[in-house]
Tab-separated table of C-alpha atoms in Angstrom:
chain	number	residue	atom	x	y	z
A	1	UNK	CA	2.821	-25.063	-9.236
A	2	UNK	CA	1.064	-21.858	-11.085
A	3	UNK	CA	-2.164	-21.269	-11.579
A	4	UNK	CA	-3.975	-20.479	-15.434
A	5	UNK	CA	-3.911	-16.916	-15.946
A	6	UNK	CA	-8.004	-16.647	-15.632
A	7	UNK	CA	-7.278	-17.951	-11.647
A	8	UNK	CA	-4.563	-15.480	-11.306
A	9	UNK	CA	-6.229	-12.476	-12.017
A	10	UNK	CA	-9.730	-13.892	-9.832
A	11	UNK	CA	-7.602	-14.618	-6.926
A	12	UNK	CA	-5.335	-11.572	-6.822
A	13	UNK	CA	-9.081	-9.875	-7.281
A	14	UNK	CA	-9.969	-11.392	-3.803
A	15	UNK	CA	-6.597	-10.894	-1.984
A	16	UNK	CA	-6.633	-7.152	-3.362
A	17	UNK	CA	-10.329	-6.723	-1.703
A	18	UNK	CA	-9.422	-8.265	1.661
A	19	UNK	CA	-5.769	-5.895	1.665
A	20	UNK	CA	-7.748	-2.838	0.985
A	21	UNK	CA	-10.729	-3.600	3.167
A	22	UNK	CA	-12.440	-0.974	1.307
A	23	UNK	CA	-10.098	1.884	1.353
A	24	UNK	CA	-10.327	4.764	-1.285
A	25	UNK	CA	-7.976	4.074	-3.891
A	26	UNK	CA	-5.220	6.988	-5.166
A	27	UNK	CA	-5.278	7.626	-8.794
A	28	UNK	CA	-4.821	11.674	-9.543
A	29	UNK	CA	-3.191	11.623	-12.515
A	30	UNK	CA	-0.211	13.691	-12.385
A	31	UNK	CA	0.709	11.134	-9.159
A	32	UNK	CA	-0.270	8.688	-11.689
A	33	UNK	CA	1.633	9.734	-14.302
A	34	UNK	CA	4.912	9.752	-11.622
A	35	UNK	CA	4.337	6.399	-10.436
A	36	UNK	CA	4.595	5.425	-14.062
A	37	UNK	CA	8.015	7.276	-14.495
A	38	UNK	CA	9.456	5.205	-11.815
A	39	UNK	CA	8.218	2.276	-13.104
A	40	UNK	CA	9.542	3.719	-16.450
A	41	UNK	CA	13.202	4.101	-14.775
A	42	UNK	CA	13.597	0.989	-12.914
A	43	UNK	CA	12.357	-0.345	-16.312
A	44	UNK	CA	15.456	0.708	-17.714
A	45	UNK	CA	17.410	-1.881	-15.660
A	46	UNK	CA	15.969	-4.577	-17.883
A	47	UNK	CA	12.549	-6.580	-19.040
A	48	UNK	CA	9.733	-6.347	-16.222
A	49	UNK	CA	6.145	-8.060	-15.872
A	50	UNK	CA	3.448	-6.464	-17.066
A	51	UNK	CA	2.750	-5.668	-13.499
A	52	UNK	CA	0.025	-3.047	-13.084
A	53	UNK	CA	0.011	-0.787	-9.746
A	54	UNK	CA	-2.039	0.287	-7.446
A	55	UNK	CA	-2.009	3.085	-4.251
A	56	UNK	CA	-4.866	2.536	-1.596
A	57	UNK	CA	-5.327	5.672	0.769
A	58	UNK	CA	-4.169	2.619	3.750
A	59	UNK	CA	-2.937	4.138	6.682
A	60	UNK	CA	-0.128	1.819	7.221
A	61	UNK	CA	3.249	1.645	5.438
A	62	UNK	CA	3.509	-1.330	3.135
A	63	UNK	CA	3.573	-2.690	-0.451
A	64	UNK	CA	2.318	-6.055	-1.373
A	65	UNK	CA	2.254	-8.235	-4.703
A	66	UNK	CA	-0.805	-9.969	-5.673
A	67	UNK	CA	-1.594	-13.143	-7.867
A	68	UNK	CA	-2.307	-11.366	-11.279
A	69	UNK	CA	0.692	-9.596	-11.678
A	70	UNK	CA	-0.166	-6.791	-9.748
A	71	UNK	CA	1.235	-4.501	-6.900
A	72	UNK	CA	-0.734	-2.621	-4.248
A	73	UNK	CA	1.393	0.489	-2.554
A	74	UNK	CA	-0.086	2.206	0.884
A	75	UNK	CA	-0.379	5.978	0.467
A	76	UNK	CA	1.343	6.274	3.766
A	77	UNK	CA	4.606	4.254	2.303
A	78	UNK	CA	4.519	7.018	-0.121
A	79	UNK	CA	3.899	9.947	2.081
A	80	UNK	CA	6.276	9.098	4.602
A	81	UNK	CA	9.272	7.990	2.099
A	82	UNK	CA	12.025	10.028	2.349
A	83	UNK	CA	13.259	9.718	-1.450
A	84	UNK	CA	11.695	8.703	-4.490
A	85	UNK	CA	14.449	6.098	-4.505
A	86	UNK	CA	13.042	4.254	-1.615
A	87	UNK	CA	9.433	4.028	-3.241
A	88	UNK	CA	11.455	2.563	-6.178
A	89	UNK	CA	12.933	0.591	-4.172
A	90	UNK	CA	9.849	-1.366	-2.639
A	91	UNK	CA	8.246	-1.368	-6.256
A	92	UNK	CA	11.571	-3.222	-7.127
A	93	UNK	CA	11.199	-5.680	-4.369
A	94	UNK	CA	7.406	-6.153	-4.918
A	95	UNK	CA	8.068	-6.363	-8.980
A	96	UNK	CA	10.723	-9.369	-7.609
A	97	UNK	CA	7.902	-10.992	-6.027
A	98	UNK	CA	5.750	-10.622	-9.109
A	99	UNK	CA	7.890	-11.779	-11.600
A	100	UNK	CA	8.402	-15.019	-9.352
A	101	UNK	CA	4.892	-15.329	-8.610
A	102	UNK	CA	5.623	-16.131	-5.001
A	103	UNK	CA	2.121	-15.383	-4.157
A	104	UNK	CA	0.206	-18.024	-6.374
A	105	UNK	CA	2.875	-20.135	-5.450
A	106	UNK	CA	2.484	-19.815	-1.793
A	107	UNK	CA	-0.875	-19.995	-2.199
A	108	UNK	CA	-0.911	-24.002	-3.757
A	109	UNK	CA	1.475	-24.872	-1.013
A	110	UNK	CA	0.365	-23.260	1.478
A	111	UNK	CA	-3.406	-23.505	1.177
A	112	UNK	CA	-3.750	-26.071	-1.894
A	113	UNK	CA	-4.756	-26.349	-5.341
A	114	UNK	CA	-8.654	-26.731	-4.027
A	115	UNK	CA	-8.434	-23.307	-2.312
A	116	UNK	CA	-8.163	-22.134	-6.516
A	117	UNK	CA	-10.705	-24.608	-7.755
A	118	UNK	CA	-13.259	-23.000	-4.985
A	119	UNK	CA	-12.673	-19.470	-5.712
A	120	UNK	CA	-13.031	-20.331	-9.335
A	121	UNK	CA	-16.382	-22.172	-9.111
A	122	UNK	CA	-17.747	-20.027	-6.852
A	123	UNK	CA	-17.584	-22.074	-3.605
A	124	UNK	CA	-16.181	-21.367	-0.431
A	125	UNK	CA	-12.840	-20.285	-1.194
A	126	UNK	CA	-13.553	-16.712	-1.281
A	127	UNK	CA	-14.332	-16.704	2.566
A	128	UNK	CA	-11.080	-18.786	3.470
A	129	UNK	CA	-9.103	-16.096	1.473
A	130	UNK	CA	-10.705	-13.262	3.483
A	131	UNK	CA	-9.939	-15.043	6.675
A	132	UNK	CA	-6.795	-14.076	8.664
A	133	UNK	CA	-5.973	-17.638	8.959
A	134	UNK	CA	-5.427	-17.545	4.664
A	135	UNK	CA	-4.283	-13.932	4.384
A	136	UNK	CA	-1.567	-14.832	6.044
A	137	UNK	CA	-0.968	-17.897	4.438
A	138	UNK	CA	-0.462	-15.986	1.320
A	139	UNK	CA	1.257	-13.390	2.289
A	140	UNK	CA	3.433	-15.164	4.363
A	141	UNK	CA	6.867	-15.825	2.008
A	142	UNK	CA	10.016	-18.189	2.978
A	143	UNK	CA	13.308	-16.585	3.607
A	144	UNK	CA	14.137	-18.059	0.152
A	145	UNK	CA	11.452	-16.305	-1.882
A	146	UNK	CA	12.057	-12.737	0.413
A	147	UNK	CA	15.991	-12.949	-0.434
A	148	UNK	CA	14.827	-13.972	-4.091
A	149	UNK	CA	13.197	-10.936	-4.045
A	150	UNK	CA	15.402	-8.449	-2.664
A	151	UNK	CA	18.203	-9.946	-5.350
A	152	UNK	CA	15.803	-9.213	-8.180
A	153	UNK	CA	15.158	-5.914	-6.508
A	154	UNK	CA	19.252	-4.778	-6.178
A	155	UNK	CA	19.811	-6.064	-9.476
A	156	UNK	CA	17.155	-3.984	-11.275
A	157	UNK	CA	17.652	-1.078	-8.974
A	158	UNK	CA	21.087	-1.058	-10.006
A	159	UNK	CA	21.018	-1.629	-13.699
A	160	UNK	CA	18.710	1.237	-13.651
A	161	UNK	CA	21.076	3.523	-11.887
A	162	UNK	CA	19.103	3.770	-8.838
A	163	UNK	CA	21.042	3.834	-5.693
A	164	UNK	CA	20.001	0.915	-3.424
A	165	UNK	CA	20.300	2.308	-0.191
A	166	UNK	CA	16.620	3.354	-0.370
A	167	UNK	CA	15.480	0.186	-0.291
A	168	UNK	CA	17.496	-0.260	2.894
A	169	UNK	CA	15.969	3.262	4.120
A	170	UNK	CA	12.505	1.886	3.453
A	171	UNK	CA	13.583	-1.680	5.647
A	172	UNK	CA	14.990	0.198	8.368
A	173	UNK	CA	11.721	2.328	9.094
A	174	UNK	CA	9.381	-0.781	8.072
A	175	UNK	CA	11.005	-2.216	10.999
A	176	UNK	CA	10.631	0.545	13.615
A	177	UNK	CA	6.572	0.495	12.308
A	178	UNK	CA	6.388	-3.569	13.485
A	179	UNK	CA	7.821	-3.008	16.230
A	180	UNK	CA	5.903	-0.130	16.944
A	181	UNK	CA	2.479	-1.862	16.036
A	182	UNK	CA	3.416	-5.254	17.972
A	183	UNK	CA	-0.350	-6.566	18.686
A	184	UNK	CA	-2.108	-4.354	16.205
A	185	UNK	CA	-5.525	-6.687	14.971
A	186	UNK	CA	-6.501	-4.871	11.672
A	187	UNK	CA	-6.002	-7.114	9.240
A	188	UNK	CA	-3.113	-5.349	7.288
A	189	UNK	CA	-1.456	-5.037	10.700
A	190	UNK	CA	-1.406	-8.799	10.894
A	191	UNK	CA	0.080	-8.726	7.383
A	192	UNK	CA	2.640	-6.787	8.332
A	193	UNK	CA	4.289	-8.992	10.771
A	194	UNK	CA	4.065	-11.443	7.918
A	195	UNK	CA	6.029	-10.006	5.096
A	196	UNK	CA	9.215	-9.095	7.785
A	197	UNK	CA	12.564	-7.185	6.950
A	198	UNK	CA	14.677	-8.376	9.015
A	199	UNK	CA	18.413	-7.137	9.503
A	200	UNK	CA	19.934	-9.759	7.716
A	201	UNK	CA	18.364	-9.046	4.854
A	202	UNK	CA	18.857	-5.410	4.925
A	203	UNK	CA	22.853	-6.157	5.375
A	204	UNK	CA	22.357	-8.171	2.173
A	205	UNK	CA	20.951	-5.241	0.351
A	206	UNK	CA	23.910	-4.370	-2.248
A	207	UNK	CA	25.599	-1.094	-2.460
A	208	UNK	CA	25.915	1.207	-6.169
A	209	UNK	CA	28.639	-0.286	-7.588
A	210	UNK	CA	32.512	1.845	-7.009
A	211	UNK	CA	32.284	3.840	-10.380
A	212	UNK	CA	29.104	4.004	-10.844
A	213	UNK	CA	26.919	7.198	-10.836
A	214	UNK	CA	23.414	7.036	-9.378
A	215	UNK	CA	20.929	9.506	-11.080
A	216	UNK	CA	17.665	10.585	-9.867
A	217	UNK	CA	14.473	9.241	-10.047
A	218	UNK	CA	12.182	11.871	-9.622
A	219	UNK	CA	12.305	15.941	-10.326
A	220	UNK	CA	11.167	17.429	-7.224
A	221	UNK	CA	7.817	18.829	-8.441
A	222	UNK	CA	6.753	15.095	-9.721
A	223	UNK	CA	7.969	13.572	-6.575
A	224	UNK	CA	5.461	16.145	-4.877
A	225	UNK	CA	2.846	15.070	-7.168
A	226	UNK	CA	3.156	11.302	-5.949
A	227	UNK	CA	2.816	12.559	-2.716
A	228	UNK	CA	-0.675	13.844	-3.684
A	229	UNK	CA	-1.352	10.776	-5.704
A	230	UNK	CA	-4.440	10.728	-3.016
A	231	UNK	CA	-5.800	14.448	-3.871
């Protein structure tokens, strides 16, 4: 089930607020102006949502998509990616997620319909969202909707001419962070053990095609100015 797009936009207004728990946001604009280019590139692979992004000064290293069509990056994801390639390759993955609307989805099955209808109204749907208990209900996708992403996400990468294996770089350190958080309680910690990669899914990740050339995604001096995207 989806939601009307006046829900969508409320309730990925709620989810973003509880995510960023007040954290400054990142929005210099030649960091700005880079993010855009990648979005610009993987673009290139094909049509995209309409999916606006946002970078949140988060000291943790994660992306998550929001009801609304929107994406929320952690600064630190950024700072501590190797490549522009693997930033482009999360935004791939969490642009997968978006243009399936797994979170609105998860949210009527995994929370209900009335979880919407209270939000909307103004009743008491706001504080279940900012509880742990429906964080993670939200965030927490099936191995059908995470594959469904990372499909989109090889896909796009690779009609773009973007070389996959950042997106496996990006897995492979995600999961030396969980393991090295184990029983962190901030509640983006918590999220983090619910959006997992796993190896399976980073096996799955496909290769560049034999014959076909990657190209970059960033010049080095506006890769450098996403990595200030923060001041």
């Amino acid at each position: 089930a989806l939601m009307p797009e006046s829900w969508r936009h409320h309730i990925g207004q709620q989810v973003e607020a509880t995510l960023v728990d007040g954290a400054k946001p990142c929005a210099e604009s030649a960091g700005t102006a880079a993010l855009g280019r990648i979005f610009g590139r993987l673009a290139e692979g094909g049509d995209l949502p309409a999916t606006s992004i946002a970078v949140y000064a988060i000291p943790m290293t994660n992306a998550f998509a929001v009801p609304g069509e929107r994406v929320i990056i952690t600064h630190r994801l950024i700072t501590e990616a190797e490549t522009p390639e693997e930033v482009a390759g999360v935004l791939a993955h969490e642009l997968g997620q978006a243009r399936h609307r797994h979170s609105e989805s998860q949210i009527v099955r995994a929370l209900g319909l009335q979880l919407a209808i209270a939000i909307l109204t103004g009743g008491g749907g706001n504080d279940l969202v900012s509880s742990m208990a429906g964080l993670s209900a939200i965030l927490t996708y099936s191995r059908e909707a995470e594959t469904e992403a990372d499909e989109f996400a090889g896909r796009q990468l690779i009609a773009a001419g973007i070389d996959p294996q950042g997106l496996k770089d990006f897995f492979k350190r995600l999961l030396d962070e969980e393991k090295r958080l184990g029983g962190s309680d901030s509640t983006l910690g918590k999220a983090l053990s619910t959006h997992p990669a796993t190896a399976e899914r980073i096996a799955h990740i496909p290769a560049m095609p034999e014959g076909v050339t990657s190209r970059t995604v960033l010049d080095e001096a506006s890769w450098n100015d996403l990595k200030n995207i923060c001041g």
